[in-house]
PDB file of C-alpha atoms in Angstrom:
ATOM      1  CA  MET A   1       0.000   0.000   0.000  1.00 67.00           C
ATOM      2  CA  LYS A   2       1.435   3.366  -1.053  1.00 80.00           C
ATOM      3  CA  ILE A   3       0.878   6.142   1.507  1.00 88.00           C
ATOM      4  CA  GLU A   4       2.484   9.102  -0.347  1.00 87.00           C
ATOM      5  CA  HIS A   5      -0.773  10.457  -1.777  1.00 86.00           C
ATOM      6  CA  TYR A   6      -2.463  10.200   1.646  1.00 91.00           C
ATOM      7  CA  ILE A   7       0.308  12.349   3.136  1.00 92.00           C
ATOM      8  CA  ALA A   8      -0.179  14.902   0.340  1.00 88.00           C
ATOM      9  CA  GLN A   9      -3.951  15.002   0.970  1.00 89.00           C
ATOM     10  CA  LEU A  10      -3.442  15.748   4.684  1.00 93.00           C
ATOM     11  CA  LEU A  11      -0.879  18.519   3.997  1.00 90.00           C
ATOM     12  CA  TYR A  12      -3.678  20.585   2.399  1.00 90.00           C
ATOM     13  CA  ARG A  13      -5.693  20.420   5.662  1.00 89.00           C
ATOM     14  CA  TYR A  14      -3.191  20.239   8.539  1.00 92.00           C
ATOM     15  CA  GLN A  15       0.014  21.967   9.648  1.00 90.00           C
ATOM     16  CA  CYS A  16       1.664  18.724  10.789  1.00 93.00           C
ATOM     17  CA  VAL A  17       1.438  15.195   9.330  1.00 93.00           C
ATOM     18  CA  THR A  18       3.350  12.534  11.283  1.00 94.00           C
ATOM     19  CA  VAL A  19       4.504   9.247   9.733  1.00 94.00           C
ATOM     20  CA  PRO A  20       4.826   6.895  12.758  1.00 93.00           C
ATOM     21  CA  GLY A  21       8.344   5.558  13.216  1.00 91.00           C
ATOM     22  CA  PHE A  22       9.816   7.861  10.522  1.00 91.00           C
ATOM     23  CA  GLY A  23       9.219  11.595  11.115  1.00 92.00           C
ATOM     24  CA  ALA A  24       6.822  14.518  10.649  1.00 94.00           C
ATOM     25  CA  PHE A  25       6.165  16.913   7.749  1.00 91.00           C
ATOM     26  CA  LEU A  26       5.494  20.471   8.988  1.00 93.00           C
ATOM     27  CA  THR A  27       4.045  23.390   7.013  1.00 92.00           C
ATOM     28  CA  GLU A  28       4.479  27.149   7.371  1.00 88.00           C
ATOM     29  CA  ILE A  29       2.621  29.808   5.371  1.00 88.00           C
ATOM     30  CA  GLN A  30       4.839  32.092   3.264  1.00 80.00           C
ATOM     31  CA  SER A  31       3.490  35.438   2.028  1.00 80.00           C
ATOM     32  CA  ALA A  32       3.381  36.454  -1.630  1.00 79.00           C
ATOM     33  CA  GLN A  33       6.742  37.514  -3.052  1.00 73.00           C
ATOM     34  CA  LEU A  34       7.936  39.937  -5.729  1.00 76.00           C
ATOM     35  CA  ILE A  35      11.443  39.680  -7.181  1.00 77.00           C
ATOM     36  CA  GLU A  36      12.072  43.036  -8.805  1.00 69.00           C
ATOM     37  CA  ASN A  37      15.208  42.029 -10.721  1.00 71.00           C
ATOM     38  CA  SER A  38      13.382  39.349 -12.718  1.00 66.00           C
ATOM     39  CA  HIS A  39       9.888  40.963 -12.473  1.00 62.00           C
ATOM     40  CA  SER A  40       8.572  37.664 -11.047  1.00 75.00           C
ATOM     41  CA  PHE A  41       5.492  37.333  -8.831  1.00 65.00           C
ATOM     42  CA  PHE A  42       4.921  34.334  -6.499  1.00 73.00           C
ATOM     43  CA  PRO A  43       1.553  33.710  -4.740  1.00 82.00           C
ATOM     44  CA  PRO A  44       1.301  32.796  -1.017  1.00 89.00           C
ATOM     45  CA  LYS A  45       2.114  29.145  -0.314  1.00 82.00           C
ATOM     46  CA  LYS A  46       2.858  26.540   2.344  1.00 86.00           C
ATOM     47  CA  MET A  47       6.544  25.819   2.904  1.00 87.00           C
ATOM     48  CA  ILE A  48       7.162  22.154   3.900  1.00 92.00           C
ATOM     49  CA  SER A  49       9.897  21.034   6.302  1.00 92.00           C
ATOM     50  CA  PHE A  50      10.765  17.670   7.873  1.00 92.00           C
ATOM     51  CA  ASN A  51      11.487  16.764  11.521  1.00 93.00           C
ATOM     52  CA  SER A  52      12.922  13.278  12.038  1.00 88.00           C
ATOM     53  CA  TYR A  53      12.458  13.472  15.844  1.00 89.00           C
ATOM     54  CA  LEU A  54       8.637  13.547  15.756  1.00 89.00           C
ATOM     55  CA  LYS A  55       7.925   9.848  15.231  1.00 86.00           C
ATOM     56  CA  ASN A  56       5.114   8.992  17.676  1.00 90.00           C
ATOM     57  CA  ASN A  57       1.786   7.890  16.223  1.00 89.00           C
ATOM     58  CA  ASP A  58      -0.790  10.665  16.628  1.00 88.00           C
ATOM     59  CA  GLY A  59      -3.451   8.653  14.775  1.00 89.00           C
ATOM     60  CA  LEU A  60      -4.020  11.241  12.029  1.00 93.00           C
ATOM     61  CA  LEU A  61      -2.463   9.372   9.088  1.00 91.00           C
ATOM     62  CA  ALA A  62      -3.670   5.902  10.181  1.00 90.00           C
ATOM     63  CA  ASN A  63      -7.288   7.054  10.657  1.00 92.00           C
ATOM     64  CA  HIS A  64      -7.251   8.819   7.284  1.00 91.00           C
ATOM     65  CA  ILE A  65      -5.951   5.690   5.499  1.00 92.00           C
ATOM     66  CA  ALA A  66      -8.463   3.451   7.321  1.00 90.00           C
ATOM     67  CA  GLN A  67     -11.376   5.670   6.196  1.00 90.00           C
ATOM     68  CA  ALA A  68     -10.092   6.017   2.626  1.00 90.00           C
ATOM     69  CA  GLU A  69      -9.379   2.300   2.185  1.00 89.00           C
ATOM     70  CA  LYS A  70     -12.485   1.251   4.200  1.00 89.00           C
ATOM     71  CA  THR A  71     -10.400  -0.992   6.431  1.00 90.00           C
ATOM     72  CA  SER A  72      -9.556  -1.180  10.134  1.00 91.00           C
ATOM     73  CA  TYR A  73      -7.239   1.112  12.074  1.00 92.00           C
ATOM     74  CA  ASP A  74      -4.933  -1.835  12.920  1.00 90.00           C
ATOM     75  CA  TYR A  75      -4.532  -2.754   9.261  1.00 89.00           C
ATOM     76  CA  ALA A  76      -3.684   0.888   8.430  1.00 89.00           C
ATOM     77  CA  VAL A  77      -1.027   1.003  11.188  1.00 91.00           C
ATOM     78  CA  SER A  78       0.523  -2.236   9.879  1.00 90.00           C
ATOM     79  CA  ALA A  79       0.550  -0.883   6.317  1.00 89.00           C
ATOM     80  CA  ILE A  80       2.337   2.291   7.496  1.00 92.00           C
ATOM     81  CA  GLU A  81       4.924   0.223   9.396  1.00 91.00           C
ATOM     82  CA  TYR A  82       5.630  -1.856   6.304  1.00 89.00           C
ATOM     83  CA  GLU A  83       5.959   1.248   4.107  1.00 90.00           C
ATOM     84  CA  VAL A  84       8.338   2.904   6.612  1.00 92.00           C
ATOM     85  CA  LEU A  85      10.557  -0.192   6.594  1.00 91.00           C
ATOM     86  CA  SER A  86      10.674  -0.011   2.792  1.00 89.00           C
ATOM     87  CA  TRP A  87      11.582   3.725   2.919  1.00 90.00           C
ATOM     88  CA  LYS A  88      14.425   3.147   5.385  1.00 90.00           C
ATOM     89  CA  LYS A  89      15.791   0.266   3.306  1.00 91.00           C
ATOM     90  CA  THR A  90      15.747   2.417   0.152  1.00 90.00           C
ATOM     91  CA  LEU A  91      17.508   5.278   1.966  1.00 89.00           C
ATOM     92  CA  GLN A  92      20.249   2.972   3.227  1.00 89.00           C
ATOM     93  CA  GLU A  93      20.806   1.436  -0.206  1.00 90.00           C
ATOM     94  CA  ASN A  94      20.424   4.481  -2.501  1.00 91.00           C
ATOM     95  CA  ARG A  95      21.130   7.309   0.000  1.00 90.00           C
ATOM     96  CA  THR A  96      18.107   9.159  -1.424  1.00 92.00           C
ATOM     97  CA  PHE A  97      14.348   8.663  -1.657  1.00 84.00           C
ATOM     98  CA  SER A  98      11.606  10.693  -3.355  1.00 90.00           C
ATOM     99  CA  ILE A  99       8.061  11.123  -1.996  1.00 90.00           C
ATOM    100  CA  LYS A 100       5.754  12.138  -4.852  1.00 87.00           C
ATOM    101  CA  ASN A 101       4.453  15.746  -4.633  1.00 85.00           C
ATOM    102  CA  VAL A 102       6.120  16.194  -1.215  1.00 90.00           C
ATOM    103  CA  GLY A 103       9.912  16.257  -1.631  1.00 91.00           C
ATOM    104  CA  ILE A 104      13.196  14.338  -1.664  1.00 93.00           C
ATOM    105  CA  LEU A 105      14.811  12.703   1.381  1.00 91.00           C
ATOM    106  CA  SER A 106      18.538  11.977   1.442  1.00 92.00           C
ATOM    107  CA  LEU A 107      21.236  10.904   3.902  1.00 88.00           C
ATOM    108  CA  ASN A 108      24.327  13.006   4.630  1.00 90.00           C
ATOM    109  CA  ALA A 109      27.751  11.758   5.750  1.00 86.00           C
ATOM    110  CA  ASP A 110      26.491  11.415   9.346  1.00 86.00           C
ATOM    111  CA  ASN A 111      23.434   9.395   8.218  1.00 84.00           C
ATOM    112  CA  ASN A 112      21.109  12.260   9.144  1.00 87.00           C
ATOM    113  CA  ILE A 113      18.042  12.776   6.940  1.00 89.00           C
ATOM    114  CA  LEU A 114      18.012  15.910   4.771  1.00 91.00           C
ATOM    115  CA  PHE A 115      14.770  17.100   3.133  1.00 90.00           C
ATOM    116  CA  THR A 116      14.299  19.115  -0.063  1.00 92.00           C
ATOM    117  CA  PRO A 117      10.633  20.192  -0.543  1.00 92.00           C
ATOM    118  CA  ASN A 118       8.797  19.988  -3.857  1.00 84.00           C
ATOM    119  CA  GLU A 119       8.369  23.564  -5.124  1.00 81.00           C
ATOM    120  CA  GLN A 120       5.842  22.617  -7.815  1.00 80.00           C
ATOM    121  CA  THR A 121       2.911  21.846  -5.467  1.00 84.00           C
ATOM    122  CA  ASN A 122       1.235  24.603  -3.413  1.00 83.00           C
ATOM    123  CA  TYR A 123      -0.630  23.142  -0.410  1.00 84.00           C
ATOM    124  CA  LEU A 124      -2.222  26.480   0.565  1.00 83.00           C
ATOM    125  CA  THR A 125      -5.898  26.150  -0.391  1.00 77.00           C
ATOM    126  CA  GLN A 126      -6.408  29.947  -0.329  1.00 72.00           C
ATOM    127  CA  SER A 127      -3.987  30.217  -3.271  1.00 69.00           C
ATOM    128  CA  PHE A 128      -5.948  27.808  -5.472  1.00 64.00           C
ATOM    129  CA  GLY A 129      -5.865  29.012  -9.071  1.00 66.00           C
ATOM    130  CA  LEU A 130      -2.938  31.409  -8.489  1.00 72.00           C
ATOM    131  CA  SER A 131       0.303  30.717 -10.298  1.00 68.00           C
ATOM    132  CA  THR A 132       3.738  32.292 -10.680  1.00 71.00           C
ATOM    133  CA  PHE A 133       4.100  34.719 -13.551  1.00 61.00           C
ATOM    134  CA  VAL A 134       6.704  37.091 -14.972  1.00 75.00           C
ATOM    135  CA  SER A 135       5.727  40.602 -16.037  1.00 69.00           C
ATOM    136  CA  PRO A 136       7.718  42.249 -18.850  1.00 72.00           C
ATOM    137  CA  ALA A 137       9.554  45.418 -17.939  1.00 67.00           C
ATOM    138  CA  VAL A 138       7.642  48.638 -18.650  1.00 68.00           C
ATOM    139  CA  LYS A 139       9.427  50.909 -21.107  1.00 66.00           C
ATOM    140  CA  ARG A 140       8.915  54.560 -20.273  1.00 68.00           C
ATOM    141  CA  GLU A 141       9.467  57.410 -22.724  1.00 66.00           C
ATOM    142  CA  ILE A 142      11.561  60.291 -21.420  1.00 66.00           C
ATOM    143  CA  GLU A 143      10.373  63.688 -22.609  1.00 62.00           C
ATOM    144  CA  ILE A 144      13.222  66.008 -23.552  1.00 61.00           C
ATOM    145  CA  GLN A 145      12.429  69.532 -22.466  1.00 62.00           C
ATOM    146  CA  LYS A 146      13.655  72.334 -24.635  1.00 56.00           C
ATOM    147  CA  GLU A 147      15.315  75.251 -22.936  1.00 58.00           C
ATOM    148  CA  THR A 148      13.512  78.533 -23.480  1.00 56.00           C
ATOM    149  CA  VAL A 149      15.311  81.791 -23.362  1.00 53.00           C
ATOM    150  CA  VAL A 150      13.536  84.409 -21.324  1.00 53.00           C
ATOM    151  CA  ALA A 151      14.173  87.948 -22.285  1.00 53.00           C
ATOM    152  CA  GLU A 152      15.496  90.109 -19.553  1.00 55.00           C
ATOM    153  CA  LYS A 153      13.116  92.729 -18.370  1.00 55.00           C
ATOM    154  CA  ALA A 154      13.639  95.762 -16.300  1.00 55.00           C
ATOM    155  CA  PRO A 155      13.436  95.000 -12.576  1.00 58.00           C
ATOM    156  CA  ILE A 156      10.146  95.805 -10.956  1.00 58.00           C
ATOM    157  CA  GLU A 157      10.417  97.854  -7.839  1.00 58.00           C
ATOM    158  CA  PHE A 158       8.267  96.521  -5.004  1.00 53.00           C
ATOM    159  CA  ILE A 159       6.936  99.001  -2.517  1.00 57.00           C
ATOM    160  CA  PRO A 160       5.364  97.285   0.490  1.00 56.00           C
ATOM    161  CA  GLU A 161       2.062  98.618   1.653  1.00 54.00           C
ATOM    162  CA  THR A 162       1.782  99.247   5.337  1.00 53.00           C
ATOM    163  CA  ARG A 163      -1.372  97.909   6.905  1.00 54.00           C
ATOM    164  CA  LYS A 164      -2.576  97.707  10.424  1.00 51.00           C
ATOM    165  CA  THR A 165      -2.368  94.127  11.709  1.00 51.00           C
ATOM    166  CA  SER A 166      -5.547  92.961  13.327  1.00 54.00           C
ATOM    167  CA  VAL A 167      -5.336  91.668  16.899  1.00 56.00           C
ATOM    168  CA  TYR A 168      -7.548  88.688  15.947  1.00 53.00           C
ATOM    169  CA  LEU A 169      -5.087  87.630  13.261  1.00 55.00           C
ATOM    170  CA  LYS A 170      -2.301  87.518  15.838  1.00 58.00           C
ATOM    171  CA  TYR A 171      -4.362  85.237  18.094  1.00 58.00           C
ATOM    172  CA  ALA A 172      -5.247  82.983  15.127  1.00 56.00           C
ATOM    173  CA  ALA A 173      -1.566  82.649  14.223  1.00 56.00           C
ATOM    174  CA  ILE A 174      -0.688  81.697  17.790  1.00 61.00           C
ATOM    175  CA  PHE A 175      -3.502  79.103  17.799  1.00 56.00           C
ATOM    176  CA  VAL A 176      -2.265  77.580  14.519  1.00 51.00           C
ATOM    177  CA  LEU A 177       1.304  77.348  15.854  1.00 60.00           C
ATOM    178  CA  GLY A 178      -0.019  75.618  18.986  1.00 57.00           C
ATOM    179  CA  LEU A 179      -1.850  73.021  16.923  1.00 56.00           C
ATOM    180  CA  ALA A 180       1.280  72.354  14.870  1.00 55.00           C
ATOM    181  CA  ALA A 181       3.388  71.874  18.004  1.00 53.00           C
ATOM    182  CA  THR A 182       0.808  69.519  19.501  1.00 53.00           C
ATOM    183  CA  GLY A 183       0.694  67.453  16.298  1.00 55.00           C
ATOM    184  CA  THR A 184       4.508  67.313  16.169  1.00 56.00           C
ATOM    185  CA  ILE A 185       4.673  65.938  19.710  1.00 57.00           C
ATOM    186  CA  GLY A 186       1.515  63.746  19.626  1.00 56.00           C
ATOM    187  CA  TYR A 187       2.101  61.992  16.294  1.00 56.00           C
ATOM    188  CA  PRO A 188       5.269  60.121  17.402  1.00 60.00           C
ATOM    189  CA  LEU A 189       3.460  59.069  20.593  1.00 62.00           C
ATOM    190  CA  TYR A 190       0.576  57.757  18.484  1.00 56.00           C
ATOM    191  CA  GLN A 191       2.968  55.839  16.225  1.00 64.00           C
ATOM    192  CA  LYS A 192       4.678  54.349  19.282  1.00 67.00           C
ATOM    193  CA  GLN A 193       1.314  53.178  20.672  1.00 68.00           C
ATOM    194  CA  ILE A 194       0.360  51.584  17.300  1.00 61.00           C
ATOM    195  CA  ALA A 195       3.719  49.756  17.156  1.00 63.00           C
ATOM    196  CA  SER A 196       3.240  48.398  20.685  1.00 67.00           C
ATOM    197  CA  GLU A 197      -0.269  47.119  19.900  1.00 65.00           C
ATOM    198  CA  THR A 198       1.033  45.505  16.668  1.00 61.00           C
ATOM    199  CA  ILE A 199       3.746  43.624  18.613  1.00 64.00           C
ATOM    200  CA  LEU A 200       1.144  42.373  21.121  1.00 66.00           C
ATOM    201  CA  VAL A 201      -1.137  41.105  18.322  1.00 55.00           C
ATOM    202  CA  GLU A 202       1.739  39.375  16.501  1.00 61.00           C
ATOM    203  CA  THR A 203       2.856  37.719  19.750  1.00 66.00           C
ATOM    204  CA  ALA A 204      -0.674  36.413  20.406  1.00 66.00           C
ATOM    205  CA  VAL A 205      -0.953  35.054  16.843  1.00 51.00           C
ATOM    206  CA  GLN A 206       2.411  33.282  17.093  1.00 60.00           C
ATOM    207  CA  LYS A 207       1.356  31.767  20.424  1.00 66.00           C
ATOM    208  CA  GLN A 208      -1.877  30.422  18.873  1.00 63.00           C
ATOM    209  CA  VAL A 209       0.069  28.936  15.938  1.00 45.00           C
ATOM    210  CA  GLN A 210       2.492  27.201  18.308  1.00 55.00           C
ATOM    211  CA  ASN A 211      -0.417  25.811  20.337  1.00 58.00           C
ATOM    212  CA  LYS A 212      -2.032  24.439  17.161  1.00 52.00           C
ATOM    213  CA  ILE A 213       1.234  22.767  16.122  1.00 44.00           C
ATOM    214  CA  GLN A 214       1.636  21.241  19.572  1.00 48.00           C
ATOM    215  CA  GLU A 215      -1.957  19.969  19.517  1.00 48.00           C
ATOM    216  CA  ALA A 216      -1.454  18.408  16.068  1.00 42.00           C
ATOM    217  CA  THR A 217       1.997  17.028  16.914  1.00 38.00           C
ATOM    218  CA  PHE A 218       1.897  15.792  20.481  1.00 36.00           C
ATOM    219  CA  PHE A 219      -1.522  14.129  20.648  1.00 37.00           C
ATOM    220  CA  ILE A 220       0.042  10.722  21.059  1.00 38.00           C
ATOM    221  CA  GLN A 221      -1.936   7.560  21.273  1.00 40.00           C
ATOM    222  CA  THR A 222      -0.518   4.622  23.149  1.00 41.00           C
ATOM    223  CA  PRO A 223       1.590   2.808  20.533  1.00 43.00           C
ATOM    224  CA  ILE A 224       0.508  -0.726  19.707  1.00 44.00           C
ATOM    225  CA  PRO A 225       2.938  -3.063  21.490  1.00 47.00           C
ATOM    226  CA  ALA A 226       4.855  -5.519  19.404  1.00 45.00           C
ATOM    227  CA  VAL A 227       3.357  -8.952  19.904  1.00 45.00           C
ATOM    228  CA  THR A 228       4.316 -12.366  18.669  1.00 47.00           C
ATOM    229  CA  LEU A 229       2.401 -15.548  17.935  1.00 45.00           C
ATOM    230  CA  SER A 230       3.496 -18.892  19.373  1.00 46.00           C
ATOM    231  CA  LEU A 231       2.170 -22.166  17.979  1.00 43.00           C
ATOM    232  CA  LYS A 232       2.376 -25.475  19.850  1.00 45.00           C
ATOM    233  CA  THR A 233       2.676 -28.818  18.040  1.00 42.00           C
ATOM    234  CA  ASN A 234       3.131 -32.131  19.899  1.00 43.00           C
ATOM    235  CA  LYS A 235       3.552 -30.191  23.171  1.00 40.00           C
ATOM    236  CA  GLU A 236       6.638 -28.322  21.841  1.00 37.00           C
ATOM    237  CA  VAL A 237       6.818 -24.532  21.233  1.00 42.00           C
ATOM    238  CA  VAL A 238       7.273 -23.747  17.541  1.00 44.00           C
ATOM    239  CA  THR A 239       9.111 -20.654  16.209  1.00 56.00           C
ATOM    240  CA  LYS A 240       7.190 -17.412  16.835  1.00 70.00           C
ATOM    241  CA  LEU A 241       5.432 -16.131  13.728  1.00 83.00           C
ATOM    242  CA  PRO A 242       4.592 -12.406  14.005  1.00 83.00           C
ATOM    243  CA  TYR A 243       4.723 -11.623  10.240  1.00 86.00           C
ATOM    244  CA  HIS A 244       1.759 -12.575   8.021  1.00 89.00           C
ATOM    245  CA  ILE A 245       1.012 -12.090   4.316  1.00 90.00           C
ATOM    246  CA  MET A 246      -2.562 -10.900   3.734  1.00 88.00           C
ATOM    247  CA  ALA A 247      -4.520 -12.394   0.855  1.00 87.00           C
ATOM    248  CA  GLY A 248      -7.649 -10.329   1.507  1.00 87.00           C
ATOM    249  CA  ALA A 249     -10.546  -9.564   3.852  1.00 85.00           C
ATOM    250  CA  PHE A 250     -14.067 -10.490   2.695  1.00 88.00           C
ATOM    251  CA  ARG A 251     -17.538  -9.399   3.691  1.00 88.00           C
ATOM    252  CA  SER A 252     -18.914 -12.831   2.837  1.00 89.00           C
ATOM    253  CA  GLU A 253     -17.714 -15.848   4.799  1.00 90.00           C
ATOM    254  CA  ALA A 254     -18.404 -18.013   1.749  1.00 91.00           C
ATOM    255  CA  ASN A 255     -16.041 -15.882  -0.360  1.00 92.00           C
ATOM    256  CA  ALA A 256     -13.389 -16.099   2.356  1.00 89.00           C
ATOM    257  CA  GLN A 257     -13.714 -19.912   2.420  1.00 92.00           C
ATOM    258  CA  LYS A 258     -13.507 -20.028  -1.377  1.00 92.00           C
ATOM    259  CA  ARG A 259     -10.309 -17.954  -1.373  1.00 90.00           C
ATOM    260  CA  TYR A 260      -8.851 -20.141   1.402  1.00 93.00           C
ATOM    261  CA  ASP A 261      -9.549 -23.319  -0.618  1.00 94.00           C
ATOM    262  CA  GLN A 262      -7.893 -21.783  -3.684  1.00 91.00           C
ATOM    263  CA  LEU A 263      -4.710 -20.962  -1.732  1.00 91.00           C
ATOM    264  CA  VAL A 264      -4.537 -24.447  -0.172  1.00 93.00           C
ATOM    265  CA  ALA A 265      -4.931 -25.985  -3.614  1.00 92.00           C
ATOM    266  CA  LYS A 266      -1.985 -23.888  -4.823  1.00 89.00           C
ATOM    267  CA  GLY A 267       0.200 -25.234  -2.016  1.00 90.00           C
ATOM    268  CA  TYR A 268       0.175 -22.259   0.390  1.00 90.00           C
ATOM    269  CA  LYS A 269      -0.044 -22.787   4.145  1.00 89.00           C
ATOM    270  CA  ALA A 270      -3.148 -20.620   4.154  1.00 90.00           C
ATOM    271  CA  ARG A 271      -5.181 -19.626   7.210  1.00 89.00           C
ATOM    272  CA  ARG A 272      -8.632 -18.250   7.834  1.00 90.00           C
ATOM    273  CA  LEU A 273      -9.160 -15.857  10.719  1.00 87.00           C
ATOM    274  CA  ALA A 274     -12.266 -15.162  12.763  1.00 86.00           C
ATOM    275  CA  VAL A 275     -14.424 -12.227  11.773  1.00 86.00           C
ATOM    276  CA  ASN A 276     -12.861  -8.921  12.924  1.00 84.00           C
ATOM    277  CA  LYS A 277     -14.549  -5.911  14.513  1.00 82.00           C
ATOM    278  CA  ASN A 278     -15.343  -4.485  11.061  1.00 82.00           C
ATOM    279  CA  GLY A 279     -17.289  -7.613  10.066  1.00 86.00           C
ATOM    280  CA  LEU A 280     -14.619  -8.838   7.636  1.00 88.00           C
ATOM    281  CA  TYR A 281     -13.209 -12.395   7.285  1.00 89.00           C
ATOM    282  CA  PRO A 282      -9.403 -12.152   6.752  1.00 89.00           C
ATOM    283  CA  VAL A 283      -7.478 -14.820   4.811  1.00 90.00           C
ATOM    284  CA  LEU A 284      -3.665 -15.275   5.035  1.00 91.00           C
ATOM    285  CA  TYR A 285      -1.184 -16.797   2.616  1.00 92.00           C
ATOM    286  CA  GLY A 286       0.935 -17.841   5.612  1.00 90.00           C
ATOM    287  CA  SER A 287       2.868 -16.680   8.680  1.00 89.00           C
ATOM    288  CA  TYR A 288       6.639 -16.240   9.140  1.00 88.00           C
ATOM    289  CA  SER A 289       9.103 -15.780  11.989  1.00 86.00           C
ATOM    290  CA  THR A 290      11.200 -12.987  10.409  1.00 89.00           C
ATOM    291  CA  PHE A 291      10.441  -9.992   8.262  1.00 86.00           C
ATOM    292  CA  ALA A 292      13.039 -11.064   5.668  1.00 86.00           C
ATOM    293  CA  GLU A 293      11.266 -14.400   5.119  1.00 87.00           C
ATOM    294  CA  ALA A 294       7.879 -12.690   4.843  1.00 85.00           C
ATOM    295  CA  GLU A 295       9.173 -10.075   2.391  1.00 89.00           C
ATOM    296  CA  LYS A 296      10.853 -12.716   0.211  1.00 90.00           C
ATOM    297  CA  GLU A 297       7.662 -14.775   0.016  1.00 90.00           C
ATOM    298  CA  LYS A 298       5.529 -11.671  -0.526  1.00 88.00           C
ATOM    299  CA  THR A 299       7.703 -10.716  -3.544  1.00 91.00           C
ATOM    300  CA  LYS A 300       7.006 -14.125  -5.128  1.00 90.00           C
ATOM    301  CA  ILE A 301       3.276 -13.833  -4.411  1.00 91.00           C
ATOM    302  CA  THR A 302       2.980 -10.344  -5.952  1.00 89.00           C
ATOM    303  CA  GLU A 303       4.717 -11.575  -9.118  1.00 90.00           C
ATOM    304  CA  THR A 304       2.774 -14.817  -9.532  1.00 89.00           C
ATOM    305  CA  ASP A 305      -0.576 -14.588  -7.751  1.00 89.00           C
ATOM    306  CA  ASN A 306      -1.649 -11.268  -6.195  1.00 87.00           C
ATOM    307  CA  PRO A 307       0.034  -7.863  -6.792  1.00 87.00           C
ATOM    308  CA  GLU A 308      -1.992  -6.361  -3.892  1.00 84.00           C
ATOM    309  CA  ALA A 309      -0.668  -8.761  -1.207  1.00 86.00           C
ATOM    310  CA  TRP A 310       0.924  -7.030   1.805  1.00 85.00           C
ATOM    311  CA  ILE A 311       2.572  -7.907   5.123  1.00 85.00           C
ATOM    312  CA  LEU A 312       0.703  -7.643   8.443  1.00 84.00           C
ATOM    313  CA  ILE A 313       2.862  -7.279  11.569  1.00 82.00           C
ATOM    314  CA  GLN A 314       0.544  -8.317  14.370  1.00 77.00           C
ATOM    315  CA  SER A 315      -0.454 -11.110  16.727  1.00 69.00           C
ATOM    316  CA  LEU A 316      -3.520 -12.999  15.529  1.00 64.00           C
TER     317      LEU A 316
END
């Protein structure tokens, strides 16, 4: 089961999507940008980062997969565990791994995971329909002004006229000067008050964002303990078999029995399980003591019998 597209779906709706046992993808909103040198405009978007220390299962991804695939929560958790094992194996072998529409993961010299986000996908729903575009430079015409020669004229003699200044005009001038002085002093105080209120609002918003991230990140369910299955034959304990290859889960018991009979006829050590809490009848190809044995057998099954077969890590 591929979980990449389920991660991408959740990144549109949440600020943090945790992959249990692997890490968490975090988002941060970036404002629209204008690069003047290239005349490029970029709409607002979500910037994606990766934190390898947030590995606990918060239930978000598993519940989403269970609802989308119409299966149980336990099956979804097992599918995620199997996918994470495949990711880690690919990283160790190739030193890099790509998650479609999310980004590229790679290992550095210290075996720490580095993440490069995919710039092509914008997970901010408010920017739907907006795309990056480049505007051509605007050519402006410069008007050349012609110099005009002004003929010299005889100077005009100015004789000031003496008038009696009104007392009311003096008081009005003093009043105007008072208003100007008050505005000069009061305007900086007003700007200072606006700046203080802006800092308080920004601090409150940042606090709410941090609380939301903590709520989405640290709501940790009790992880499912690793369990093993012991079989007894002739009063002796047989090797524990915690890894199982799923052939399918059926609504009809008759269909489950039919599938079981087909697998037995093909030579598989098939098993039928009791009906689960979702009313489904699971059928197994077989059970194995190690993950390597289960993966080897699962590869043969996907090539010859069922491409949708997958490994369940659970006690039955």
